[in-house]
Structures are given as C-alpha cells and as structure tokens.
CSV table of C-alpha atoms in Angstrom, one decimal:
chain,number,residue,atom,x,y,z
A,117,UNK,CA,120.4,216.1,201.5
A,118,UNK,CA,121.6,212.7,201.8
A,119,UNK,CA,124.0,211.3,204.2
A,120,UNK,CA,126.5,210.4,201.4
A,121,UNK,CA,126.4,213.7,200.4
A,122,UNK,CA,127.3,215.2,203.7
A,123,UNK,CA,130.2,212.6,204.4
A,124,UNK,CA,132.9,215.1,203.4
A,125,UNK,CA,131.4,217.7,206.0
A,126,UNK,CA,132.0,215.2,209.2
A,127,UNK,CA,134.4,215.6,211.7
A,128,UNK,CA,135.4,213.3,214.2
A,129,UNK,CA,133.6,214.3,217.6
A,130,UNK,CA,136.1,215.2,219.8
A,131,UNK,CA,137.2,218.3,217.5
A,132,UNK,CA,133.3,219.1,216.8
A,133,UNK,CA,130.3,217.5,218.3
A,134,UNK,CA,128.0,217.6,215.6
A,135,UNK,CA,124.9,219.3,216.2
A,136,UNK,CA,121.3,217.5,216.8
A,137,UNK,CA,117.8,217.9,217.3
A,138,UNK,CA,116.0,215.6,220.1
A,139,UNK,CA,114.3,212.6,219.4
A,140,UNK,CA,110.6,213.3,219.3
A,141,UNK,CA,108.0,212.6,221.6
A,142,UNK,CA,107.2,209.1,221.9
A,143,UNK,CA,104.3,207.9,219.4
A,144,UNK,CA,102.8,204.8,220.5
A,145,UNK,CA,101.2,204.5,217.3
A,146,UNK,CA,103.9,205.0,215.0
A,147,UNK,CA,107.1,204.1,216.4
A,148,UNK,CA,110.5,205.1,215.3
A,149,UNK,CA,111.9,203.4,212.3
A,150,UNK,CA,115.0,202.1,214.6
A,151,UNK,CA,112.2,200.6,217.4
A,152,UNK,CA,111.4,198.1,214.7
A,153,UNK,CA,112.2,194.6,214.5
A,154,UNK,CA,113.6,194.9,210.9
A,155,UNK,CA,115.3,198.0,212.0
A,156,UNK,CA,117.3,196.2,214.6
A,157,UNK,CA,118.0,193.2,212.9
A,158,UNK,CA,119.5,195.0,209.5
A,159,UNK,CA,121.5,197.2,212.3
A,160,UNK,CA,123.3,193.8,213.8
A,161,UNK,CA,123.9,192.7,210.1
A,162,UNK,CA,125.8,195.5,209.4
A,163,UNK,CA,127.2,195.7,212.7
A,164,UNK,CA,128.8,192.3,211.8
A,165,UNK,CA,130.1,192.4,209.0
A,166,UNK,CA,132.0,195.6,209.7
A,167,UNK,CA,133.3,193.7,212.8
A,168,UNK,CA,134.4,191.1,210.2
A,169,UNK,CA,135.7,193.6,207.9
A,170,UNK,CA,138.0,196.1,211.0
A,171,UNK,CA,139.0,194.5,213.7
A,172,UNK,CA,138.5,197.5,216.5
A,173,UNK,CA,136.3,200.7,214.5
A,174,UNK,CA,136.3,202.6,217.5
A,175,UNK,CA,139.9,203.6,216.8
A,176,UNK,CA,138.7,205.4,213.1
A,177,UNK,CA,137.8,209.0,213.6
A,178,UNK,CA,134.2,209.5,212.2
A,179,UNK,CA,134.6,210.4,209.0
A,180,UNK,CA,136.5,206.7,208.4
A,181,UNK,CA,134.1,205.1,210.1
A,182,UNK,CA,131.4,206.4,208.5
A,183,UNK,CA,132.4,205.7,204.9
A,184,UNK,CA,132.7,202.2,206.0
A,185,UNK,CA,129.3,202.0,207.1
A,186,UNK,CA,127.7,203.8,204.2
A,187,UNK,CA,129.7,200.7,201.8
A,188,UNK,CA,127.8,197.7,203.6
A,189,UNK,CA,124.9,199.4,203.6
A,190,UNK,CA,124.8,200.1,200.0
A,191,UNK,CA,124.9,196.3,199.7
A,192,UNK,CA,121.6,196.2,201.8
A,193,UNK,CA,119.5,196.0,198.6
A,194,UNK,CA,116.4,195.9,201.1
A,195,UNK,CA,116.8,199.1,202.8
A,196,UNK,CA,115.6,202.4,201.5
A,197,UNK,CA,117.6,205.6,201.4
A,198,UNK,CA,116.1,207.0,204.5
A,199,UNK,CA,117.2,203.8,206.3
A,200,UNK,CA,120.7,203.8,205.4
A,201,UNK,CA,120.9,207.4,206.7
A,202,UNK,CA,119.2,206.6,210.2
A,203,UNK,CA,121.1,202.9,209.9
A,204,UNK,CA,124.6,204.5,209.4
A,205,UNK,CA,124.2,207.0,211.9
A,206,UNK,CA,122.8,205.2,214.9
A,207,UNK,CA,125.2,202.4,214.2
A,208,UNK,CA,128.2,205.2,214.4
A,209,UNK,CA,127.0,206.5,217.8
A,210,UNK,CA,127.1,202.7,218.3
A,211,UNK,CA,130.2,202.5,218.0
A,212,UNK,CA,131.9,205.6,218.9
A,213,UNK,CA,129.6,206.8,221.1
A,214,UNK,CA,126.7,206.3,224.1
A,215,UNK,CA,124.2,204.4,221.3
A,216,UNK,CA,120.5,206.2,221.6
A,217,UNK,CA,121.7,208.7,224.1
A,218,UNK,CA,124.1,210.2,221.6
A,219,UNK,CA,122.0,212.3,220.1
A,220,UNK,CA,120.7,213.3,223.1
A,221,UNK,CA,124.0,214.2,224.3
A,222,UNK,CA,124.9,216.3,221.3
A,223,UNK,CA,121.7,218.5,221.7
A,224,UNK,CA,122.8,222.1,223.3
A,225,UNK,CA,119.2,221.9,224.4
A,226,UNK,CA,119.1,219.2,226.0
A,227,UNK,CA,120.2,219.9,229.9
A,228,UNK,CA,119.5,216.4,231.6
A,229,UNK,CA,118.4,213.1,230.4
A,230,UNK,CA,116.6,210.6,232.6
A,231,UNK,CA,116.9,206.7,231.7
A,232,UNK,CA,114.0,204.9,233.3
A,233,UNK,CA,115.0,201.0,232.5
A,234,UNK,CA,115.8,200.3,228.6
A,235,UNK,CA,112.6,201.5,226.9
A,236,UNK,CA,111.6,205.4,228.4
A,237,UNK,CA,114.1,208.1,227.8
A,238,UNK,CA,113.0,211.4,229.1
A,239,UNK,CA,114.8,214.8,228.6
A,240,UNK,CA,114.9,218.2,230.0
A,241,UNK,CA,114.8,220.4,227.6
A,242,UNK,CA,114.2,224.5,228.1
A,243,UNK,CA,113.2,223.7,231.7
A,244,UNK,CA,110.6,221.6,230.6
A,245,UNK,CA,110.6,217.3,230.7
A,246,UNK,CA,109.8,215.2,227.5
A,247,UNK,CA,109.4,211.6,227.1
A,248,UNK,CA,111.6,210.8,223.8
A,249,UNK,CA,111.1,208.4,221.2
A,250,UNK,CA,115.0,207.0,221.8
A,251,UNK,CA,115.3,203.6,223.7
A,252,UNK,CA,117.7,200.8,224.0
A,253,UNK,CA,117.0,197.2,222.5
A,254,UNK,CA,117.2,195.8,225.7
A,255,UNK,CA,118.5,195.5,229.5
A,256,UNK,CA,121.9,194.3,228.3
A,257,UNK,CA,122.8,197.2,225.7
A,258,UNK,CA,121.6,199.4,228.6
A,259,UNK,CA,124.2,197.9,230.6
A,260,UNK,CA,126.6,197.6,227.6
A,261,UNK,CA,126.4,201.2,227.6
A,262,UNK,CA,126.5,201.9,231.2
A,263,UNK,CA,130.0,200.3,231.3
A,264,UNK,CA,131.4,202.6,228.5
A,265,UNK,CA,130.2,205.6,230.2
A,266,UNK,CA,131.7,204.3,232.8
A,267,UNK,CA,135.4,203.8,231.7
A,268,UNK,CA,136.2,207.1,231.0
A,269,UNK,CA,136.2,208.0,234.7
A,270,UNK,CA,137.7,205.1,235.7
A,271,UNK,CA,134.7,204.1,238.2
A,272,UNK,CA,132.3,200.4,238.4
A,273,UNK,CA,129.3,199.4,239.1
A,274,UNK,CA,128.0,195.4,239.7
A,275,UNK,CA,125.9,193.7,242.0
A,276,UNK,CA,128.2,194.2,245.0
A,277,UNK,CA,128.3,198.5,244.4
A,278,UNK,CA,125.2,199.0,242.4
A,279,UNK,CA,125.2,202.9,242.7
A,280,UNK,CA,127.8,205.2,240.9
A,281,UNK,CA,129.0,208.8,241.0
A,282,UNK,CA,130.7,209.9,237.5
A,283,UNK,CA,131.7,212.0,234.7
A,284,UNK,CA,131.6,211.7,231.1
A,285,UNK,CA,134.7,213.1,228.6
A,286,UNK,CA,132.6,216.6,227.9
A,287,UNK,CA,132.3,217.2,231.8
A,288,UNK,CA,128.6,215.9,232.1
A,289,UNK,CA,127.7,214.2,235.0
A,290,UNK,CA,126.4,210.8,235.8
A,291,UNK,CA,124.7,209.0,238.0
A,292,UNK,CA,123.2,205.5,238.0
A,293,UNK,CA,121.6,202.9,240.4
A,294,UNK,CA,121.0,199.2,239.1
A,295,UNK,CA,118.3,197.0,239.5
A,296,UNK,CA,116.8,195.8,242.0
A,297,UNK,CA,117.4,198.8,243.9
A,298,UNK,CA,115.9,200.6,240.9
A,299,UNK,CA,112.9,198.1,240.4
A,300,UNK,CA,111.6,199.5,237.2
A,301,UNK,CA,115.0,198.1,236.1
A,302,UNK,CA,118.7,200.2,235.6
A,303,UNK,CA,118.3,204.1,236.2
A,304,UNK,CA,120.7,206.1,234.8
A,305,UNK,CA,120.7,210.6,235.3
A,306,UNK,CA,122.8,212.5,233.2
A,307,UNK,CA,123.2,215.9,234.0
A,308,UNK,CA,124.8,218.1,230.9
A,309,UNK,CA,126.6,221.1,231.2
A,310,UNK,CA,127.8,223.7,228.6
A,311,UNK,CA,130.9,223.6,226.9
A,312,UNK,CA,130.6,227.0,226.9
A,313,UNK,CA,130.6,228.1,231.0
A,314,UNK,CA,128.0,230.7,230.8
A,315,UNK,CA,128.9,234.3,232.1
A,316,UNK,CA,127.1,236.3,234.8
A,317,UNK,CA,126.3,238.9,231.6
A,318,UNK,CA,124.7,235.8,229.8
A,319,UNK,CA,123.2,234.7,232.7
A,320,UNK,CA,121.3,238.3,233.4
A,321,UNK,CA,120.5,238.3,229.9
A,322,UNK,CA,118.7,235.3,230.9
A,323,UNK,CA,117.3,236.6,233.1
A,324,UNK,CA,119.0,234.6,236.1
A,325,UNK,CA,120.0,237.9,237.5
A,326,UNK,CA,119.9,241.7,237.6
A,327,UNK,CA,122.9,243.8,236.3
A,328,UNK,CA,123.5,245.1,239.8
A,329,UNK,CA,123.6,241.8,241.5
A,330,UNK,CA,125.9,240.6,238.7
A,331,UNK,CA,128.1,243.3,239.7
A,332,UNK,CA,128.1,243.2,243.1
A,333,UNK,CA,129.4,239.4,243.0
A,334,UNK,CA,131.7,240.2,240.6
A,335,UNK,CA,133.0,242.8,243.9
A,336,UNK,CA,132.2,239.9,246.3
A,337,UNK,CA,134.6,237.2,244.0
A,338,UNK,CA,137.2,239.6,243.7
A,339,UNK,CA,137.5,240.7,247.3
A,340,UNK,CA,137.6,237.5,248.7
A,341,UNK,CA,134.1,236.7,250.4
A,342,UNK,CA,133.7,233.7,251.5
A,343,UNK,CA,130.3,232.6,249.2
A,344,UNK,CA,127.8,229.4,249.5
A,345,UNK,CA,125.4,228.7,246.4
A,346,UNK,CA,122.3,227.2,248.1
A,347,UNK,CA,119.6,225.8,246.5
A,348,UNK,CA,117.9,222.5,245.4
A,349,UNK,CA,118.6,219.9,243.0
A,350,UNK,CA,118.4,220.9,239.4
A,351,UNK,CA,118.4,225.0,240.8
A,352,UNK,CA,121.8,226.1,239.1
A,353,UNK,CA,124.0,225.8,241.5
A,354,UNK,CA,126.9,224.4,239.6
A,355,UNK,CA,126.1,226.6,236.8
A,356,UNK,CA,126.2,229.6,239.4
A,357,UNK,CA,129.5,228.2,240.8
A,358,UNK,CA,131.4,228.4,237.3
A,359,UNK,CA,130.5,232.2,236.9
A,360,UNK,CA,131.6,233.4,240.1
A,361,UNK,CA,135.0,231.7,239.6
A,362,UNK,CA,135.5,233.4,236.4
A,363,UNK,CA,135.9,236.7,238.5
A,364,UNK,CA,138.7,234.9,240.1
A,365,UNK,CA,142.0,236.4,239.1
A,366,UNK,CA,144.5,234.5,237.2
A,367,UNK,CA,147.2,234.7,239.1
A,368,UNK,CA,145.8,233.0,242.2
A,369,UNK,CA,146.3,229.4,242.7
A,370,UNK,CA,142.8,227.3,242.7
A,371,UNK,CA,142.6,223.9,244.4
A,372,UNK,CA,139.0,222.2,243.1
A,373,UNK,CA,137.5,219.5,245.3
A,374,UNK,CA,134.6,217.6,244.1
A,375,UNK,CA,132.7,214.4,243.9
A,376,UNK,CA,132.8,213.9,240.3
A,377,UNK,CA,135.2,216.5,238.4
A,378,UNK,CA,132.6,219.2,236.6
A,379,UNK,CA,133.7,222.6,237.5
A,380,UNK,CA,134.9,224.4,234.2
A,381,UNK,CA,137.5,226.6,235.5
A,382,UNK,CA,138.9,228.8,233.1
A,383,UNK,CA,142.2,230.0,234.6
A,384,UNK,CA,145.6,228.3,233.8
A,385,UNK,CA,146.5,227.6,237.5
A,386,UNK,CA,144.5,225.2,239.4
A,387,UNK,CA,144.4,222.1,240.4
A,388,UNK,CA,141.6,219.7,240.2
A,389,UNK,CA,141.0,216.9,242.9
A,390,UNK,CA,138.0,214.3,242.8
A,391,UNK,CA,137.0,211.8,245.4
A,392,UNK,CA,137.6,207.8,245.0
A,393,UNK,CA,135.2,205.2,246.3
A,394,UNK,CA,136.3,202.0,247.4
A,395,UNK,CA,137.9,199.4,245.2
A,396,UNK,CA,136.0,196.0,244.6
A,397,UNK,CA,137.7,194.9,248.1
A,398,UNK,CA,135.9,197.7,250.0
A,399,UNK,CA,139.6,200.1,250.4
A,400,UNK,CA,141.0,202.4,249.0
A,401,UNK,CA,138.6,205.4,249.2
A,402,UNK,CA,139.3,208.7,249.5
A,403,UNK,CA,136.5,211.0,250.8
A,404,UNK,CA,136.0,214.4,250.0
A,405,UNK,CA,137.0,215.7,253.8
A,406,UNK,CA,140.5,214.3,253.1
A,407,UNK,CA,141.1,216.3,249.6
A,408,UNK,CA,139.8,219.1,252.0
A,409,UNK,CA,142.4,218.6,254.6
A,410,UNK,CA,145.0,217.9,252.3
A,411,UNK,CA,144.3,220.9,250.0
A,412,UNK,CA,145.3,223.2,253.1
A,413,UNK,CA,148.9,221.6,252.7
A,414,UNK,CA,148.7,222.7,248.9
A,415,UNK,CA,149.2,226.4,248.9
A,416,UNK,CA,145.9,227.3,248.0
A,417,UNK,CA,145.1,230.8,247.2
A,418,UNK,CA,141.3,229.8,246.7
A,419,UNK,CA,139.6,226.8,247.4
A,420,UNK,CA,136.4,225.5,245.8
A,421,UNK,CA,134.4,222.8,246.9
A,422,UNK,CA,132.1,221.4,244.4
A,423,UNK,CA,129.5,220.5,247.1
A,424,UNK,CA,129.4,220.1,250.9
A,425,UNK,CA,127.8,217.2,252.1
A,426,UNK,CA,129.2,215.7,255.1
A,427,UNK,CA,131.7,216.0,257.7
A,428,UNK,CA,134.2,218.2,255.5
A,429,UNK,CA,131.9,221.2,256.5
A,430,UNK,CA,134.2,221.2,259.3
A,431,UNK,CA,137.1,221.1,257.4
A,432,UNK,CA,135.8,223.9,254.8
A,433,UNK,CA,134.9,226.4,257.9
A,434,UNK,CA,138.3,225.9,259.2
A,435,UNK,CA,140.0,227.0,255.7
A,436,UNK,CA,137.8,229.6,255.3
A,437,UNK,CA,138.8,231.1,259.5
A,438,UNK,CA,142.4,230.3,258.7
A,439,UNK,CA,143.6,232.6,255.9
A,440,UNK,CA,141.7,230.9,253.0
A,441,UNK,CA,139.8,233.3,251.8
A,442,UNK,CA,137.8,233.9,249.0
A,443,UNK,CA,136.9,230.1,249.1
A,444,UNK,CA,133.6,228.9,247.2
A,445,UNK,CA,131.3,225.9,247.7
A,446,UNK,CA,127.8,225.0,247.2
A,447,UNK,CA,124.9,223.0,249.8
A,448,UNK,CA,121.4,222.0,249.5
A,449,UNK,CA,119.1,223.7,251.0
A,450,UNK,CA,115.4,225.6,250.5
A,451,UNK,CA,116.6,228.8,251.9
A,452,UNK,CA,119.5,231.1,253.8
A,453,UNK,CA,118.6,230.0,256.8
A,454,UNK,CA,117.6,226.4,256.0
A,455,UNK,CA,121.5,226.5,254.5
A,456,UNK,CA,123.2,227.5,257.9
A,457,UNK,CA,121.3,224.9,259.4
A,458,UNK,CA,122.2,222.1,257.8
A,459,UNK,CA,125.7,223.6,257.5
A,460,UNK,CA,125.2,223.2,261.1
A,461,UNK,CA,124.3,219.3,261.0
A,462,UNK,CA,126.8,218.7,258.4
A,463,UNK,CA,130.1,220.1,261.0
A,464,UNK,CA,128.1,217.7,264.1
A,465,UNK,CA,128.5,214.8,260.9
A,466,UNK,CA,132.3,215.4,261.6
A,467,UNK,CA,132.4,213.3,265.0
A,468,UNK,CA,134.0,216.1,266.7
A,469,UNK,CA,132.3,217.1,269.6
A,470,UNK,CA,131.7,221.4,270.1
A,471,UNK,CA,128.8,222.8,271.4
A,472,UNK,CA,126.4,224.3,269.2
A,473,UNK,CA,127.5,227.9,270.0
A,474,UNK,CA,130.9,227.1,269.2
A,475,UNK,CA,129.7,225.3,266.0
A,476,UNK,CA,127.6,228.8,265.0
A,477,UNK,CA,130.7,231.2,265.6
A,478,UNK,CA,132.9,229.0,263.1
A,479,UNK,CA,129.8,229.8,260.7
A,480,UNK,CA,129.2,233.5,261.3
A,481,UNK,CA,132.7,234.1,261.3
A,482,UNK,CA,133.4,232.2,258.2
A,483,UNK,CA,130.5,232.6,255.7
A,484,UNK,CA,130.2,236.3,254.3
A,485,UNK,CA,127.7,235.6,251.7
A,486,UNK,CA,125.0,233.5,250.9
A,487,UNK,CA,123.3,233.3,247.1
A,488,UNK,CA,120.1,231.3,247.4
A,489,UNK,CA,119.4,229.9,243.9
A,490,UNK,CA,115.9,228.1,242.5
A,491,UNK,CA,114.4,226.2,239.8
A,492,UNK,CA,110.7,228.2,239.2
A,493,UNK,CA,107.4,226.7,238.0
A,494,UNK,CA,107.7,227.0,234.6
A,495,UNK,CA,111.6,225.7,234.5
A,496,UNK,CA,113.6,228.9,234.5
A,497,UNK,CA,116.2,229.4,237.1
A,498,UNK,CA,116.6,232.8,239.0
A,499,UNK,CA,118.8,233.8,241.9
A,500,UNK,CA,116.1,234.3,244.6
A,501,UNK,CA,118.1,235.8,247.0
A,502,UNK,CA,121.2,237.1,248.0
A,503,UNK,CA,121.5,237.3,251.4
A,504,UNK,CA,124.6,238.3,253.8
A,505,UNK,CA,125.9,236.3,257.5
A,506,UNK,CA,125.9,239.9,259.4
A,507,UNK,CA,127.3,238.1,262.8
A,508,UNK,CA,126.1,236.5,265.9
A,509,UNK,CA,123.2,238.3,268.1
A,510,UNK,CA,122.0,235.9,271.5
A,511,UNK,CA,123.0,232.9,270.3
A,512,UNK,CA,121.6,233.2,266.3
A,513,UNK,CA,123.7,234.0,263.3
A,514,UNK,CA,122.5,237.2,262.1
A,515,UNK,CA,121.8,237.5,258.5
A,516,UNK,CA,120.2,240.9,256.1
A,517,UNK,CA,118.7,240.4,252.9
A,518,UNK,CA,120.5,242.2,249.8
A,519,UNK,CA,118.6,241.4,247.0
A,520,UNK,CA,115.8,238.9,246.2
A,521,UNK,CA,113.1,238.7,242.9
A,522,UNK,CA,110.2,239.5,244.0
A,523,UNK,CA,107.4,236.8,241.9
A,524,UNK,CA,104.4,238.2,240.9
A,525,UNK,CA,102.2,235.6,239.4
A,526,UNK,CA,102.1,233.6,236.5
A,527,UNK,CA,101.4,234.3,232.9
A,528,UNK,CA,98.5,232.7,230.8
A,529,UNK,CA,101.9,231.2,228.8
A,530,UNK,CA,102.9,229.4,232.1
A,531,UNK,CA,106.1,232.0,232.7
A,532,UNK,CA,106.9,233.1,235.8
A,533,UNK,CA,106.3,237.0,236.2
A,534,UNK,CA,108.6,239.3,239.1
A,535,UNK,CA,111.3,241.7,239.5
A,536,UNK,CA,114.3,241.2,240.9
A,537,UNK,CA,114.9,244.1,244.0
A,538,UNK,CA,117.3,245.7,245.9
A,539,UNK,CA,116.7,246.2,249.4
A,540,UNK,CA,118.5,249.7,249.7
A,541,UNK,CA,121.2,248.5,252.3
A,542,UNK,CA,125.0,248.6,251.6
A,543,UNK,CA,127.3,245.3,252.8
A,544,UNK,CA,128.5,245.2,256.1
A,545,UNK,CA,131.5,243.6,254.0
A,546,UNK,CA,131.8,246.8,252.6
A,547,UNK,CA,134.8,248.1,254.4
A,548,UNK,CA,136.9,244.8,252.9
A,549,UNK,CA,136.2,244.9,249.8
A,550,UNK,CA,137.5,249.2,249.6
A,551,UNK,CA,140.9,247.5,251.9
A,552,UNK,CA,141.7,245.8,248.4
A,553,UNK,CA,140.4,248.5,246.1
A,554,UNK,CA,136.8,247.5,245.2
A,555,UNK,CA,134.5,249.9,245.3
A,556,UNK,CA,130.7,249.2,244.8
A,557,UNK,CA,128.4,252.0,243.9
A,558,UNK,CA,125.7,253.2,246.2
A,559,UNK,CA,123.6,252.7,243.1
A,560,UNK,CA,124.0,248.7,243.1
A,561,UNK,CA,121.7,248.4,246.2
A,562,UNK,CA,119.0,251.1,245.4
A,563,UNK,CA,115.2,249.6,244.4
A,564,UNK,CA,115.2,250.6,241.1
A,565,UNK,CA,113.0,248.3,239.4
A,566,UNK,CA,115.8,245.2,239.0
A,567,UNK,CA,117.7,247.5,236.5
C-alpha cells in the first residue's frame, strides 16, 4: 500500500505515535536508500521548497504536513514511488520530529538507543544490542537535533557545559556528552520507557518475578516500608520503581524528586519536582538534596526519590526516621550489601560529620526493605533478590534473605534458566504491616518451586 493511500489513516503524533519497525542492520554493501547522495540531495530540495511554500511546518499536525510533502514530491519526476514514500516520511520526522531517531523512538521494541557520533546508531532491542542502518548526514544535523531534544526540557549544552541530563515529551530519558570529551564525536543515550507503566502482574508474566513476591510488595507498598531498588545500570530499576508506586493509595499525597522527571505515577495527587543545573553564568542550580529538604515542608504522605546519588542520602534517611514513611528510592549497586555501603558513602558525601555507627543506625532504622534488581546474560531482567534490613548486631546492619532466583545455567538458545525461591522465613516487618490491616499468607514465603 502506498503512502498516498494511507494519508487519510494518519494522525498527528501526539494523539497516536504511529507504529514502526527498526531500521535494519547496517549493510555495508547495500546501504539504505536515504544514506545515498541522491537521496539526500532530492530530500533538501523538497525540504526547500516546502520552506518556500509554509513559513513554519512544524506548526501543521501530520496529516497537513504530510499532504504537503506528498504535492512536491509528485513534481519530482525523477523519483520512484518507493522514494517518495521513504522521502515524505523521513522528511516529516524531519520536521516534526527527532530526524533518523524517529522511527527509532516510535518502536515499542526499542528500549534504548545509543548515538555513537553521526554515522552508528545502535539499539537495544529485546535485551539484545543492534547496530541500525539509520544515521545522520552529518555532525551538524546531529547537533541540529540535539538542540530540539533539548528544548522541550528546557536544558543546554555548548562548549562551556558539554554534558546534559534530560527528558523528552513521552518521558524518555536523555543523556548526551559532546565532543571532544566524547572523541569519537557527539554521544547521545536515550533511554525509552513505556507509555504504558508495566504492572507487577505483567511484570511476573514476564517473568521479572514470582506471584508471591509480587504480592508480598504489593503488602510491603501498602503498609508503608521504607523500600530501595538496587541494581545496575540498565537492571530495571526505574521500571521496578513505577510498579511499586502503583500500590500506593490514591488518597495519599506523593512528592517525586528526580534528576530528569520520568516516573509515571498514576495517582491524581502528587507532585513532581526535578533538579536544575546551573545557568550559562554558573548559578542558579538546584540540587537534588534541596528538593529533598524542601519536600519535608510539603506535606508529603510519600516521598519518592528517582535516584540517590550524593549527599541527599542524608536528607532521605532523615524523612524516612521522621514520620515519612512508606518513602521509595532507587541506588546503584551490585548487591544488598554492596547498597548499604555505598548508602553509607553517599550520607559521609553530605559534609556532615557522624561517626560511622551513628551513620549505620540512621540506615538500619530507616531502610525496611531492599529489592536487588539485574540485567542477566541473555538481556532479561529478574529481581534477584529481595532481601530485608533486620537491625543492627556488633556494629553491622543485619539483613535475611526473603526471596532470590536461583540461576541454573544457560540454554543452547542463550536464555537464562532458574527459579525464583522462597526462603521459608516470614518478615520481621510482619507485625506492621497486620497494625494497618495487611495480612500476608504463610504461603507467600514457602519454597514452592517460584509458584
């Protein structure tokens, strides 16, 4: 089917993204059609003349737009049906969107896309990374491009501030270092999330969790355990962070605190706060442990911090010792343990001198719960480990295991074979969550086989 023929069919992105397949693997022998000198010179043609013809096309919706396009082109006598179609199209996510990345962008399947300089584009895609067949002409429509991202969130990046921290209008998240810090030339990460927050149901149909674990956070969330996500970059942790907040209930007031906004929150009453970095004269930033602080002045029933990084580890154990309860966050780290520890460097980041037993108190009295979350070999991600802070014993926070997967092997297919267990012991944390009503079957925490 043509593209003419579909024209009636389109509607402008922001009411429905239209769905796309990833750009193929790169073929050094046969290159895409829009790689091709001709390509690119019939593409700034039309681009032209449509610039001659409407004075600002980004303000048409894309069904305008696209009629517009399809007109020159028809006057291209040189260019083959085939051509118009992938002309009209990549001159339309030109225009109203990211250029090449577009269509990367609107692929569901696509969870990450890594810009290496203007001509390699790789994707994640299933858990798994491919180099694309999408590029940009050159350094400057990279840039071009950078900038656009860039001006939804309101943030810059130049010579003087050559790394950036952002978000994109569907909640994705961005990040980007020019050259010649990134010598291979500009490097740009965009991390996609679903519009769609995915469930913990969906997520054990996944195979991110068992049923029982599932429902035991569900308890945790609702009772008001204090909870870390742990785990490494690309583990989850965000994704794991949006389905334990939809067990929050609706009535409680939510204060978000993040780097870059990208929490999808479904509840009507929260409020969402983001950091600010400097302006081009080095002021006005805000840092994340200020939102922290002044969160605490904002009647928070729950507060969730996107990720703990520095000194506002301080700020977040104090909230969670001082009636904020409930509160959420995520760190990086390899394991339970390695997570209190570097929870512990983070609070000595603060500048505030305690002594380290001091510091480990404020921990084992604040954290209840710890859910250790990793990316496997072949790209699926599990919840390793869920693992409780039981107290302080000689000095060391005490912790016992609650549930784990157990890996097996690895199949001849490359997947990643286990069981997720139980380790037969109820929560110390028990007695709380029955206070508020919650009540968690002795059958959540028998070794059953992961049912």
């Amino acid at each position: 089917m043509s593209l003419r023929s579909r024209i009636q069919g389109v509607v402008p992105r922001e009411a429905a993204p239209p769905s796309r397949t990833v750009a193929p693997v790169r073929d050094t022998l046969n290159p895409p059609a829009y790689l091709s000198e001709r390509f690119l010179v019939l593409k700034t043609e039309v681009q032209n003349a449509l610039l001659a013809r409407i004075q600002n096309p980004e303000e048409l919706d894309r069904r305008q737009l696209m009629g517009e396009i399809l007109s020159l082109v028809d006057s291209q006598t040189t260019v083959s049906p085939l051509e118009k179609d992938a002309l009209a199209e990549s001159l339309v996510d030109e225009i109203l969107g990211y250029g090449p990345i577009q269509p990367l962008l609107d692929d569901p399947e696509i969870s990450e896309i890594m810009i290496n300089g203007f001509q390699q584009i790789y994707v994640e895609r299933n858990g798994q990374l491919l180099k694309t067949g999408a590029a940009f002409r050159d350094e400057a429509h990279l840039r071009a491009s950078l900038e656009k991202m860039l001006a939804f969130s309101g943030r810059r990046i130049d010579e003087s501030s050559p790394m950036v921290d952002a978000r994109l209008p569907d909640g994705s998240r961005l990040n980007a270092v020019l050259r010649p810090l990134a010598v291979s030339g500009d490097s740009i990460t965009i991390r996609k999330f679903s519009r769609d927050p995915l469930s913990f149901s969906q997520l054990a149909e996944m195979g991110t969790l068992s049923e029982n674990m599932a429902q035991f956070l569900e308890g945790a969330v609702k009772g008001k355990l204090n909870v870390v996500v742990s785990g490494g970059t690309g583990s989850g942790k965000t994704t794991t962070l949006n389905a334990l907040s939809a067990f929050i209930p609706s009535h409680e007031r939510i204060i978000t605190i993040e780097d870059a906004a990208e929490l999808q929150l479904q509840q009507e009453h929260k409020v969402t706060m983001e950091t600010r970095p400097p302006n081009i004269e080095g002021r006005g930033a805000v840092p994340m442990r200020d939102l922290v602080r002044n969160a605490l002045r904002m009647r928070p029933d729950r507060i969730i911090v996107g990720e703990v990084r520095g000194g506002e580890a301080l700020d977040m154990l104090q909230a969670m010792n001082t009636g904020h309860e409930g509160s959420l966050t995520t760190v990086h780290a390899n394991s339970p343990r390695d997570c209190l520890s570097r929870i512990e460097t983070m609070v000595l980041m603060a500048g505030v001198e305690l002594p380290l037993a001091a510091i480990r108190s404020q921990i084992a009295s604040a954290i209840d719960l710890i859910i250790q979350q990793a990316r496997l070999l072949d790209g699926s991600r599990r919840i390793v480990r869920i693992a409780e802070v039981v107290g302080m014993e000689s000095g060391v926070i005490t912790m016992q295991d609650l549930f784990s997967f157990d890996q097996s092997g690895v199949n001849e297919s490359g997947t990643v074979e286990g069981r997720f267990r139980a380790y037969g012991i109820r929560p110390r944390h028990g007695e709380k969550l029955s206070s508020q009503g919650i009540e968690l079957p002795a059958y959540l925490f028998a070794d059953e086989g992961g049912r």
